[in-house]
Each structure stands twice: as C-alpha cells, then as structure tokens.
CSV table of C-alpha atoms in Angstrom, one decimal:
chain,number,residue,atom,x,y,z
S,1,MET,CA,14.9,12.2,-40.6
S,2,ASP,CA,12.7,12.8,-43.7
S,3,ARG,CA,9.4,11.4,-42.7
S,4,THR,CA,7.6,11.9,-46.0
S,5,ALA,CA,7.9,8.2,-46.9
S,6,LEU,CA,6.5,7.3,-43.5
S,7,ARG,CA,3.3,9.3,-43.8
S,8,ARG,CA,1.1,6.2,-44.2
S,9,VAL,CA,2.7,4.0,-41.5
S,10,VAL,CA,0.1,2.7,-39.0
S,11,ALA,CA,1.1,1.1,-35.7
S,12,VAL,CA,-1.5,-1.4,-34.6
S,13,ILE,CA,-1.0,-1.2,-30.8
S,14,ASN,CA,-2.5,-2.0,-27.5
S,15,GLY,CA,-0.6,-2.6,-24.2
S,16,LYS,CA,-2.7,-5.8,-23.5
S,17,GLY,CA,-2.5,-9.0,-25.4
S,18,GLY,CA,-5.6,-10.7,-27.0
S,19,ALA,CA,-7.0,-7.4,-28.1
S,20,GLY,CA,-7.1,-8.3,-31.8
S,21,LYS,CA,-4.0,-6.5,-33.0
S,22,THR,CA,-2.7,-9.4,-35.3
S,23,SER,CA,-6.1,-10.2,-36.7
S,24,VAL,CA,-6.8,-6.6,-37.5
S,25,THR,CA,-3.4,-6.1,-39.0
S,26,ALA,CA,-3.5,-9.2,-41.2
S,27,ASN,CA,-7.1,-8.9,-42.5
S,28,VAL,CA,-7.0,-5.1,-43.1
S,29,ALA,CA,-3.7,-5.5,-45.0
S,30,GLY,CA,-5.1,-8.4,-47.1
S,31,LEU,CA,-8.2,-6.5,-48.0
S,32,VAL,CA,-6.3,-3.3,-48.9
S,33,ALA,CA,-3.8,-5.3,-51.0
S,34,ASN,CA,-6.7,-7.3,-52.6
S,35,SER,CA,-8.1,-3.9,-53.7
S,36,GLY,CA,-4.9,-3.3,-55.9
S,37,PHE,CA,-2.8,-1.2,-53.4
S,38,ARG,CA,0.8,-2.0,-52.4
S,39,VAL,CA,0.9,-3.0,-48.7
S,40,LEU,CA,3.7,-3.8,-46.3
S,41,VAL,CA,3.2,-5.5,-43.0
S,42,VAL,CA,5.8,-5.4,-40.2
S,43,ASP,CA,5.5,-8.2,-37.7
S,44,MET,CA,7.2,-6.8,-34.5
S,45,ASP,CA,5.9,-9.5,-32.2
S,46,PRO,CA,8.3,-12.3,-31.1
S,47,GLN,CA,5.3,-14.6,-31.1
S,48,GLY,CA,5.1,-14.3,-34.9
S,49,ASN,CA,1.4,-15.0,-35.1
S,50,LEU,CA,1.0,-13.2,-38.4
S,51,ALA,CA,2.7,-16.3,-39.9
S,52,GLU,CA,-0.3,-18.3,-38.9
S,53,ASP,CA,-2.8,-15.8,-40.3
S,54,PHE,CA,-0.9,-15.6,-43.7
S,55,GLY,CA,-0.1,-19.3,-43.8
S,56,TYR,CA,3.6,-19.3,-44.0
S,57,THR,CA,4.4,-20.8,-40.6
S,58,GLU,CA,7.7,-22.9,-40.6
S,59,GLY,CA,7.9,-22.5,-44.4
S,60,GLU,CA,10.7,-21.1,-46.4
S,61,ALA,CA,9.4,-17.5,-45.8
S,62,ASP,CA,9.4,-17.9,-42.0
S,63,ASP,CA,12.8,-16.9,-40.6
S,64,GLN,CA,11.3,-16.3,-37.2
S,65,GLY,CA,12.2,-12.6,-37.4
S,66,GLN,CA,15.9,-13.1,-37.9
S,67,ALA,CA,16.3,-10.6,-40.8
S,68,LEU,CA,14.2,-7.9,-39.0
S,69,ALA,CA,15.9,-8.4,-35.7
S,70,ALA,CA,19.4,-7.9,-37.4
S,71,ALA,CA,18.1,-4.8,-39.1
S,72,LEU,CA,16.8,-3.3,-35.8
S,73,ALA,CA,19.7,-4.3,-33.6
S,74,PHE,CA,22.7,-3.8,-36.0
S,75,GLY,CA,21.3,-1.5,-38.7
S,76,GLN,CA,21.8,-4.2,-41.3
S,77,ALA,CA,19.9,-3.9,-44.6
S,78,ALA,CA,16.8,-6.1,-44.8
S,79,ALA,CA,14.2,-6.7,-47.4
S,80,PRO,CA,10.7,-8.0,-46.6
S,81,ARG,CA,9.3,-11.3,-47.9
S,82,ARG,CA,7.7,-10.5,-51.3
S,83,ASP,CA,4.2,-11.3,-52.4
S,84,VAL,CA,3.0,-13.2,-49.3
S,85,ARG,CA,-0.2,-12.3,-51.0
S,86,THR,CA,-0.6,-10.4,-54.2
S,87,ASN,CA,0.5,-6.7,-53.6
S,88,LEU,CA,1.4,-7.7,-50.0
S,89,ASP,CA,4.9,-7.9,-48.5
S,90,VAL,CA,5.8,-8.9,-44.9
S,91,PHE,CA,8.8,-8.3,-42.6
S,92,VAL,CA,8.5,-11.6,-40.8
S,93,GLY,CA,8.4,-11.7,-36.9
S,94,GLY,CA,9.3,-14.4,-34.4
S,95,TYR,CA,11.5,-15.3,-31.5
S,96,HIS,CA,14.6,-13.6,-32.8
S,97,LEU,CA,13.0,-10.3,-32.0
S,98,ASP,CA,13.5,-11.0,-28.3
S,99,ALA,CA,17.1,-10.5,-28.8
S,100,ALA,CA,16.5,-7.3,-30.8
S,101,ALA,CA,14.4,-6.0,-28.0
S,102,ALA,CA,17.2,-6.7,-25.5
S,103,ALA,CA,19.8,-5.0,-27.7
S,104,LEU,CA,17.5,-1.9,-28.1
S,105,ALA,CA,16.8,-1.7,-24.4
S,106,ALA,CA,20.5,-1.9,-23.6
S,107,ALA,CA,21.7,0.5,-26.2
S,108,LYS,CA,23.7,3.5,-25.0
S,109,ASP,CA,22.1,5.5,-27.9
S,110,GLN,CA,18.5,5.5,-26.9
S,111,VAL,CA,17.5,7.9,-29.6
S,112,GLY,CA,18.9,5.6,-32.2
S,113,ALA,CA,17.2,2.6,-30.5
S,114,ARG,CA,13.8,4.3,-30.7
S,115,LEU,CA,14.4,5.3,-34.3
S,116,ALA,CA,15.6,1.7,-35.4
S,117,LEU,CA,12.5,0.8,-37.2
S,118,ALA,CA,11.9,4.2,-38.7
S,119,ARG,CA,15.4,3.8,-40.3
S,120,VAL,CA,14.6,0.4,-41.6
S,121,LEU,CA,11.3,1.6,-43.2
S,122,GLU,CA,12.5,5.1,-44.4
S,123,PRO,CA,14.2,3.8,-47.7
S,124,ILE,CA,11.2,1.5,-48.7
S,125,ALA,CA,8.0,2.8,-47.2
S,126,GLY,CA,7.5,5.2,-50.1
S,127,ASP,CA,7.1,2.1,-52.4
S,128,TYR,CA,3.9,1.2,-50.6
S,129,ASP,CA,0.3,2.8,-50.3
S,130,LEU,CA,0.0,1.6,-46.7
S,131,VAL,CA,2.4,0.1,-44.0
S,132,LEU,CA,0.9,-1.7,-41.0
S,133,ILE,CA,3.0,-2.6,-37.9
S,134,ASP,CA,1.7,-5.4,-35.7
S,135,CYS,CA,3.0,-4.4,-32.3
S,136,PRO,CA,3.8,-6.8,-29.4
S,137,PRO,CA,2.1,-6.3,-26.0
S,138,GLY,CA,4.3,-5.4,-23.1
S,139,ILE,CA,7.8,-5.1,-24.9
S,140,GLU,CA,8.6,-1.5,-24.4
S,141,ALA,CA,11.6,-1.3,-26.7
S,142,LEU,CA,9.8,-2.7,-29.6
S,143,GLN,CA,6.7,-0.7,-28.9
S,144,ASN,CA,8.6,2.5,-28.8
S,145,ALA,CA,10.4,1.7,-32.0
S,146,ALA,CA,7.1,1.0,-33.7
S,147,ALA,CA,5.5,4.2,-32.4
S,148,ALA,CA,8.5,6.3,-33.4
S,149,ALA,CA,8.2,5.0,-37.0
S,150,ALA,CA,4.4,5.5,-37.4
S,151,ARG,CA,2.4,8.5,-38.5
S,152,TRP,CA,-0.8,6.9,-37.0
S,153,ALA,CA,-1.6,4.7,-34.0
S,154,LEU,CA,-4.7,2.3,-34.4
S,155,VAL,CA,-5.8,0.7,-31.2
S,156,PRO,CA,-7.9,-2.5,-31.2
S,157,ALA,CA,-9.7,-3.0,-27.9
S,158,ARG,CA,-12.2,-5.3,-26.4
S,159,SER,CA,-15.1,-4.0,-24.4
S,160,ASP,CA,-13.7,-5.1,-21.1
S,161,ALA,CA,-12.0,-2.9,-18.5
S,162,SER,CA,-8.5,-4.5,-18.8
S,163,SER,CA,-8.5,-4.0,-22.6
S,164,ARG,CA,-9.4,-0.3,-22.0
S,165,LYS,CA,-6.6,-0.1,-19.5
S,166,GLY,CA,-4.2,-1.2,-22.2
S,167,MET,CA,-4.9,2.0,-24.0
S,168,LEU,CA,-3.3,3.8,-21.2
S,169,ASP,CA,-0.1,2.0,-22.0
S,170,VAL,CA,-0.6,3.2,-25.6
S,171,ALA,CA,-0.7,6.8,-24.3
S,172,ARG,CA,2.6,6.2,-22.5
S,173,ARG,CA,4.2,4.8,-25.7
S,174,LEU,CA,3.1,7.8,-27.7
S,175,ASP,CA,4.4,10.2,-25.0
S,176,ALA,CA,7.8,8.3,-25.0
S,177,VAL,CA,8.4,9.1,-28.6
S,178,VAL,CA,6.7,12.4,-29.2
S,179,ASP,CA,10.1,14.3,-29.0
S,180,LEU,CA,11.3,12.2,-32.0
S,181,ASN,CA,8.0,11.9,-33.8
S,182,PRO,CA,5.8,14.9,-33.1
S,183,GLY,CA,3.5,14.1,-36.1
S,184,LEU,CA,2.3,10.9,-34.6
S,185,ASP,CA,-1.5,10.9,-34.1
S,186,LEU,CA,-4.3,8.5,-33.0
S,187,LEU,CA,-6.2,7.2,-36.0
S,188,GLY,CA,-8.8,5.7,-33.7
S,189,VAL,CA,-10.0,2.8,-31.5
S,190,VAL,CA,-11.7,-0.2,-33.0
S,191,LEU,CA,-13.8,-2.4,-30.8
S,192,PHE,CA,-12.9,-6.0,-31.4
S,193,GLY,CA,-14.5,-9.4,-30.6
S,194,THR,CA,-17.9,-8.0,-29.6
S,195,GLY,CA,-21.2,-9.9,-29.7
S,196,THR,CA,-23.5,-9.0,-32.6
S,197,GLY,CA,-26.4,-8.3,-30.2
S,198,ALA,CA,-24.3,-6.7,-27.4
S,199,HIS,CA,-25.6,-3.2,-28.2
S,200,ARG,CA,-25.7,-1.9,-24.6
S,201,ILE,CA,-22.2,-3.2,-23.9
S,202,LYS,CA,-20.8,-1.7,-27.1
S,203,HIS,CA,-22.5,1.6,-26.3
S,204,GLU,CA,-21.1,1.7,-22.8
S,205,ALA,CA,-17.6,0.7,-24.0
S,206,ARG,CA,-17.6,3.6,-26.6
S,207,GLU,CA,-18.7,6.1,-23.9
S,208,ARG,CA,-15.9,5.1,-21.6
S,209,ILE,CA,-13.3,5.2,-24.3
S,210,VAL,CA,-14.5,8.6,-25.5
S,211,GLU,CA,-14.5,9.8,-21.8
S,212,ALA,CA,-11.0,8.4,-21.2
S,213,LEU,CA,-9.4,9.9,-24.4
S,214,GLY,CA,-11.5,13.1,-24.5
S,215,ALA,CA,-12.5,13.0,-28.2
S,216,ALA,CA,-16.0,12.2,-29.5
S,217,ASP,CA,-14.8,10.8,-32.8
S,218,VAL,CA,-12.0,8.6,-31.4
S,219,VAL,CA,-13.9,5.3,-31.7
S,220,LEU,CA,-14.3,3.9,-35.2
S,221,THR,CA,-17.8,3.2,-36.4
S,222,THR,CA,-16.9,-0.3,-37.4
S,223,THR,CA,-16.8,-3.1,-34.8
S,224,ILE,CA,-15.4,-6.6,-35.4
S,225,ARG,CA,-17.9,-9.2,-34.2
S,226,HIS,CA,-16.8,-12.3,-32.2
S,227,SER,CA,-16.8,-15.6,-34.0
S,228,GLU,CA,-14.6,-18.4,-32.5
S,229,ALA,CA,-15.3,-20.7,-35.3
S,230,THR,CA,-14.1,-18.2,-37.9
S,231,ALA,CA,-11.0,-17.2,-36.0
S,232,HIS,CA,-10.1,-20.9,-35.4
S,233,ALA,CA,-10.6,-21.8,-39.1
S,234,ALA,CA,-8.6,-18.8,-40.3
S,235,ARG,CA,-5.6,-19.6,-38.1
S,236,GLU,CA,-5.7,-23.4,-38.8
S,237,ARG,CA,-5.8,-22.9,-42.6
S,238,GLY,CA,-3.6,-19.9,-42.9
S,239,GLN,CA,-6.3,-18.0,-44.6
S,240,LEU,CA,-7.6,-14.4,-44.1
S,241,VAL,CA,-11.3,-14.1,-43.3
S,242,HIS,CA,-12.3,-12.8,-46.7
S,243,GLU,CA,-10.5,-15.9,-48.3
S,244,LEU,CA,-12.7,-18.0,-46.0
S,245,GLU,CA,-15.8,-16.2,-47.2
S,246,GLU,CA,-14.8,-16.8,-50.9
S,247,GLU,CA,-14.3,-20.5,-50.1
S,248,ALA,CA,-17.8,-20.7,-48.4
S,249,ARG,CA,-19.4,-19.0,-51.5
S,250,LYS,CA,-17.7,-21.5,-53.9
S,251,GLY,CA,-18.7,-24.5,-51.7
S,252,PRO,CA,-21.6,-26.9,-52.3
S,253,SER,CA,-25.2,-25.9,-51.4
S,254,TRP,CA,-26.9,-27.5,-48.4
S,255,TRP,CA,-29.2,-29.5,-50.6
S,256,GLN,CA,-26.2,-31.0,-52.5
S,257,ILE,CA,-24.7,-32.1,-49.2
S,258,ARG,CA,-28.0,-33.6,-48.0
S,259,ARG,CA,-28.5,-35.6,-51.3
S,260,GLY,CA,-25.0,-36.9,-50.9
S,261,GLU,CA,-23.8,-35.2,-54.1
S,262,ALA,CA,-21.2,-33.3,-52.2
S,263,SER,CA,-19.3,-33.4,-48.9
S,264,GLY,CA,-19.7,-30.6,-46.3
S,265,ALA,CA,-16.3,-31.5,-44.7
S,266,GLY,CA,-13.8,-28.8,-44.7
S,267,GLY,CA,-16.3,-26.1,-45.5
S,268,ALA,CA,-15.8,-22.5,-44.1
S,269,PRO,CA,-17.8,-21.6,-41.1
S,270,ARG,CA,-21.1,-19.8,-41.8
S,271,THR,CA,-20.1,-16.9,-39.7
S,272,ALA,CA,-17.1,-16.1,-42.0
S,273,GLY,CA,-19.4,-13.9,-44.3
S,274,GLY,CA,-20.4,-11.6,-41.4
S,275,VAL,CA,-16.9,-11.3,-40.0
S,276,ALA,CA,-15.5,-10.5,-43.5
S,277,GLU,CA,-18.1,-7.7,-43.9
S,278,ASP,CA,-16.8,-6.3,-40.7
S,279,TYR,CA,-13.2,-6.3,-41.9
S,280,HIS,CA,-14.3,-4.8,-45.3
S,281,ALA,CA,-16.0,-1.9,-43.4
S,282,LEU,CA,-13.0,-1.5,-41.2
S,283,ALA,CA,-10.5,-1.3,-44.1
S,284,GLU,CA,-12.6,1.2,-45.8
S,285,GLU,CA,-13.0,3.4,-42.6
S,286,ILE,CA,-9.2,3.3,-42.0
S,287,VAL,CA,-8.4,4.4,-45.6
S,288,SER,CA,-11.1,7.1,-45.4
S,289,ARG,CA,-9.7,8.5,-42.2
S,290,ILE,CA,-6.1,8.6,-43.5
S,291,THR,CA,-7.1,10.2,-46.8
S,292,ALA,CA,-9.4,12.7,-45.2
S,293,ALA,CA,-6.6,13.8,-42.8
S,294,GLU,CA,-4.1,14.1,-45.8
S,295,ALA,CA,-6.7,16.2,-47.7
S,296,GLN,CA,-7.2,18.5,-44.7
S,297,GLN,CA,-3.4,18.9,-44.2
S,298,ALA,CA,-3.0,19.7,-48.0
S,299,ASP,CA,-5.8,22.3,-47.7
S,300,GLU,CA,-4.1,23.9,-44.6
S,301,VAL,CA,-0.7,24.0,-46.4
S,302,SER,CA,-2.3,25.7,-49.5
S,303,ALA,CA,-4.1,28.2,-47.4
C-alpha cells in the first residue's frame, strides 16, 4: 500500500470512553477547516456522537454509518458527506458500524480487515490537508482499522487513573498493527476536562503519563478545560465551541439585557470563550507537531 496520501491521518484514540475523543476531533477539525484547510473527519464510533457536535443528527446527512460500514465490510466505494462545514467533509458514523465491526472481526483475511479503513482512505486522503478519525472505545476491530490507517495517534485523556489506563489499550492497538503500519507514531497526549485551577492535579497527571510512556515531550502543552455548560450547549445546538464563542460576541451586552432592550435567553455560556481559546491552542499545537515532524523527515531524506 502506498501510504503517501495517508501521511496526515490522525487517529484520535483512547481505550476508555468519556475521555474527550469526539469533542477534540470535532472542534480541532472545525478550527483547522475554518482556517482555510481541507479537512476530512471519519466517525468510526457506532454511537455517532459527531452528528450532535456538527448538528446533522437525524437529518439528510445522517445515514447512521451505513455507507462507511458497507465500505469497511465489503470494500464498496463510499464518499464522505460534503461541506458539513466549509472545507470540512465527514464519513458519518452510527449503529451500522456495529455490523461492520462484527464482519471485520470474523473475516478470514485479518490483514485485509485491519487495512479496511486504509483502503477506503487511500484514494481520497490526498485531497485533504488533515484527516481525523474519531475512534470508538473498546471495539477492537474498528480501533485496529483506524490505527492501521493512521500516521499519527492522538490520545485525549483525563487526569484520573482509569483514563490513563485507557492509554495502555492504545499501546496494544498500536502494537497490533505495527507489522502493517510501521510508520505509525504517537503525536501526543492531551489532557481533557481539567479544572482551570487544578495545577497540582495537572502536574501530577503529566508526570505519570511521562513516566508510563517514557518520553518527556509526550504530553501536549495545551489542556482543554472543563465546562459542563459549554459542552451541553454545544451538543444541544449542534455547534462547535468556536461557533458558540462567535455567537456570544455577537449577543447583546449585559446592560442592554438589564434595561430590557434585549433578551438574554438563548445566549452562549460565558465559559465558551475560554474553552474556544483552549481548542484554538490545541489545533495550532497539533498542526505544529505534524509540520515539524514532516520537516525533520525531509531534512533526514535530503541528508
């Protein structure tokens, strides 16, 4: 397989649910696309929660993963949903992926099963500047297919021990496909859902992750702060966090609401701005790490 087109495919993965994989995937994708780059998102999760983040739940664009499942299980040609946002296309996920997972797990050709997503992406990934895969927790066949297609693994993790334990599952997934995808590497771990004042907890979590993975620069500088109000509003409205922030900036001032000149109902949470800043910083750091690695590789080849 020619992996040239797959050089900017990132699997967002953790063996534990609730670690922030879908939120990180959706918001980083939206920001990179908003900057003018072409982005493809692959929703490999049978829960299909990306539909809520992007706001196409139960609409015409939401086939509950049927097209992607057919492509994975039977090698059928499939095209992503175009322009879910400007410059952003999505392979839609959903419950049909459960059947695809069962088919891949039962396949006699396990090499082909592990390469199923890579073969779907190989003809089209070169049309995009970045491809992000939202991986499901605990579904081995789908996780293996995602890891086998990716150049990079990005691991969102909370500061608790169980979330860190999920990173060991990631290590096993990477080991399971290294024979087919020797270029797969860890892009980094991003701490997700932390308190803005929890400096000691974040410091200890970083130390334990570095100790477990054995690399000082494995944890990204950016952390994504916890805000229940922002997370709830984003999912309910089908908006990304930077879109909530823009809505808040366009909304009425507090004094207009107090004078009765405007209504405060339906306004974006005040915390949206801070969370949006975190995602902006994360998107920049991810792009910087990828481009720095590509530059280093180019230097090594030229030398």
